[in-house]
Amino acid sequence: MDVEARMPWLTTAPYLVEARELDATLRGLGQLGFWVVRAEAPEGGDVKDGLLVELSVRLGFSSLGAGSWAAFGDRLWDLLTARDETPVAVVIEGADLLLRRSLHTLVRCVHKLVSMTEGVGLSDAHAQRQVEYFFVGEWGGDAGAPALDG
């Protein structure tokens, strides 16, 4: 499903969503039939571990090994190969907090989430479920989100 065609205020992936565009983005994802999973970026502690635990909880993954990329990758594989073909939108609110703590950590987390998801899709023909990530924050963009057609 081409989210950029329906939501022209989005940048190309990875999707950095301005906080003021969150409501329009959530509305658009709902209209497109996505299962919207909302998560909060961690404000303290180990950023990577906190983010992976939060995503594991919100996605309903097993807590066994939560906080490690390897465990998250295994659960991601299950999500992408599930018989349920409903597309998934993972909306991470407060992602700009990661930038304020460490540019490297933000880039690494965004890269790992997107590349792991794409990697599963490329390595397993059964991994057909669409999973998209939306990183919400005060990114400093100028464009406002236009109203969606009903």
CSV table of C-alpha atoms in Angstrom, one decimal:
chain,number,residue,atom,x,y,z
A,1,MET,CA,0.0,0.0,0.0
A,2,ASP,CA,1.5,3.4,-1.0
A,3,VAL,CA,1.1,5.6,2.0
A,4,GLU,CA,3.0,8.4,0.4
A,5,ALA,CA,0.4,8.7,-2.4
A,6,ARG,CA,-2.4,9.2,0.2
A,7,MET,CA,-0.4,11.3,2.7
A,8,PRO,CA,1.7,13.7,0.6
A,9,TRP,CA,3.0,15.5,3.7
A,10,LEU,CA,5.2,12.5,4.5
A,11,THR,CA,8.8,12.4,3.5
A,12,THR,CA,10.0,9.3,1.7
A,13,ALA,CA,10.7,6.5,4.1
A,14,PRO,CA,11.9,6.4,6.7
A,15,TYR,CA,8.9,8.5,7.7
A,16,LEU,CA,9.8,11.4,10.1
A,17,VAL,CA,6.4,12.8,11.0
A,18,GLU,CA,6.0,16.2,12.5
A,19,ALA,CA,4.2,16.0,15.8
A,20,ARG,CA,1.6,18.5,14.5
A,21,GLU,CA,0.8,16.0,11.6
A,22,LEU,CA,0.2,13.1,13.9
A,23,ASP,CA,-3.6,13.2,14.0
A,24,ALA,CA,-3.8,13.5,10.2
A,25,THR,CA,-1.3,10.7,9.8
A,26,LEU,CA,-3.3,8.4,12.2
A,27,ARG,CA,-6.5,9.2,10.4
A,28,GLY,CA,-4.9,8.5,7.0
A,29,LEU,CA,-3.5,5.2,8.2
A,30,GLY,CA,-6.9,4.2,9.6
A,31,GLN,CA,-8.5,5.0,6.3
A,32,LEU,CA,-6.0,2.9,4.5
A,33,GLY,CA,-6.8,-0.1,6.7
A,34,PHE,CA,-3.6,-0.3,8.8
A,35,TRP,CA,-3.4,-1.8,12.2
A,36,VAL,CA,-1.9,1.2,14.0
A,37,VAL,CA,0.4,0.4,16.9
A,38,ARG,CA,1.4,3.4,18.9
A,39,ALA,CA,4.5,3.4,21.0
A,40,GLU,CA,6.5,5.9,23.1
A,41,ALA,CA,10.2,6.5,22.7
A,42,PRO,CA,12.0,6.0,26.0
A,43,GLU,CA,12.9,9.1,27.9
A,44,GLY,CA,15.6,7.6,30.1
A,45,GLY,CA,17.7,4.5,30.6
A,46,ASP,CA,19.2,2.5,27.7
A,47,VAL,CA,17.5,3.9,24.6
A,48,LYS,CA,17.8,0.9,22.4
A,49,ASP,CA,16.7,-1.6,25.1
A,50,GLY,CA,13.8,0.7,26.1
A,51,LEU,CA,12.6,1.1,22.6
A,52,LEU,CA,12.7,-2.6,21.8
A,53,VAL,CA,10.9,-3.5,25.0
A,54,GLU,CA,8.2,-0.9,24.3
A,55,LEU,CA,7.8,-2.1,20.7
A,56,SER,CA,7.6,-5.7,21.9
A,57,VAL,CA,4.9,-4.9,24.4
A,58,ARG,CA,2.8,-2.8,21.9
A,59,LEU,CA,3.1,-5.4,19.2
A,60,GLY,CA,2.1,-8.2,21.6
A,61,PHE,CA,5.5,-10.0,21.2
A,62,SER,CA,6.8,-12.4,23.9
A,63,SER,CA,8.8,-10.7,26.6
A,64,LEU,CA,11.5,-13.4,26.4
A,65,GLY,CA,14.7,-11.6,25.4
A,66,ALA,CA,12.9,-8.3,24.9
A,67,GLY,CA,15.4,-5.5,24.5
A,68,SER,CA,17.7,-7.4,22.1
A,69,TRP,CA,17.8,-7.0,18.4
A,70,ALA,CA,18.0,-10.8,17.9
A,71,ALA,CA,14.8,-11.5,19.9
A,72,PHE,CA,13.0,-8.6,18.2
A,73,GLY,CA,14.1,-10.0,14.8
A,74,ASP,CA,12.6,-13.4,15.6
A,75,ARG,CA,9.3,-11.9,16.7
A,76,LEU,CA,9.3,-9.6,13.6
A,77,TRP,CA,9.7,-12.7,11.4
A,78,ASP,CA,6.5,-14.1,13.0
A,79,LEU,CA,4.7,-10.8,12.5
A,80,LEU,CA,5.6,-10.6,8.8
A,81,THR,CA,4.8,-14.2,8.0
A,82,ALA,CA,1.5,-14.3,9.9
A,83,ARG,CA,-1.6,-15.3,8.0
A,84,ASP,CA,-3.2,-12.0,8.9
A,85,GLU,CA,-2.4,-9.7,6.0
A,86,THR,CA,-3.6,-6.5,7.7
A,87,PRO,CA,-0.8,-3.9,7.1
A,88,VAL,CA,0.9,-2.7,10.3
A,89,ALA,CA,1.9,0.9,11.0
A,90,VAL,CA,4.2,1.3,14.0
A,91,VAL,CA,4.0,4.9,15.2
A,92,ILE,CA,6.8,5.9,17.6
A,93,GLU,CA,5.9,9.1,19.4
A,94,GLY,CA,8.6,11.3,20.9
A,95,ALA,CA,11.2,9.9,18.6
A,96,ASP,CA,12.9,13.3,18.5
A,97,LEU,CA,13.8,12.6,22.1
A,98,LEU,CA,16.2,10.0,20.8
A,99,LEU,CA,17.8,12.6,18.6
A,100,ARG,CA,18.3,14.9,21.6
A,101,ARG,CA,20.0,12.1,23.5
A,102,SER,CA,22.2,10.7,20.7
A,103,LEU,CA,22.1,11.2,17.0
A,104,HIS,CA,23.9,7.9,16.6
A,105,THR,CA,21.3,6.0,18.6
A,106,LEU,CA,18.4,7.5,16.6
A,107,VAL,CA,20.0,6.7,13.3
A,108,ARG,CA,20.9,3.2,14.4
A,109,CYS,CA,17.5,2.4,15.8
A,110,VAL,CA,15.7,3.8,12.6
A,111,HIS,CA,18.1,1.9,10.4
A,112,LYS,CA,17.9,-1.4,12.3
A,113,LEU,CA,14.1,-1.4,12.5
A,114,VAL,CA,13.7,-0.6,8.8
A,115,SER,CA,16.5,-2.8,7.5
A,116,MET,CA,15.5,-5.8,9.7
A,117,THR,CA,11.9,-5.5,8.4
A,118,GLU,CA,13.0,-5.3,4.8
A,119,GLY,CA,15.4,-8.1,5.3
A,120,VAL,CA,12.8,-10.5,6.4
A,121,GLY,CA,10.7,-9.6,3.4
A,122,LEU,CA,13.6,-10.2,1.1
A,123,SER,CA,14.6,-13.5,2.6
A,124,ASP,CA,11.2,-15.2,3.0
A,125,ALA,CA,8.6,-15.4,0.3
A,126,HIS,CA,5.9,-15.9,2.9
A,127,ALA,CA,6.7,-12.5,4.5
A,128,GLN,CA,4.1,-10.5,2.7
A,129,ARG,CA,2.7,-8.4,5.4
A,130,GLN,CA,3.4,-4.7,5.1
A,131,VAL,CA,5.0,-3.1,8.1
A,132,GLU,CA,5.8,0.6,8.1
A,133,TYR,CA,7.4,2.8,10.8
A,134,PHE,CA,6.5,6.4,11.6
A,135,PHE,CA,8.9,8.4,13.8
A,136,VAL,CA,7.0,11.3,15.3
A,137,GLY,CA,8.6,14.3,16.8
A,138,GLU,CA,9.5,18.0,16.4
A,139,TRP,CA,11.7,17.6,13.4
A,140,GLY,CA,11.6,21.3,12.3
A,141,GLY,CA,9.7,20.7,9.1
A,142,ASP,CA,7.7,23.5,7.5
A,143,ALA,CA,4.8,21.7,5.7
A,144,GLY,CA,1.5,21.2,7.5
A,145,ALA,CA,-0.6,18.2,6.8
A,146,PRO,CA,-3.5,18.8,4.4
A,147,ALA,CA,-6.9,17.5,5.3
A,148,LEU,CA,-7.7,14.0,4.1
A,149,ASP,CA,-10.6,13.4,1.8
A,150,GLY,CA,-13.3,11.3,3.6
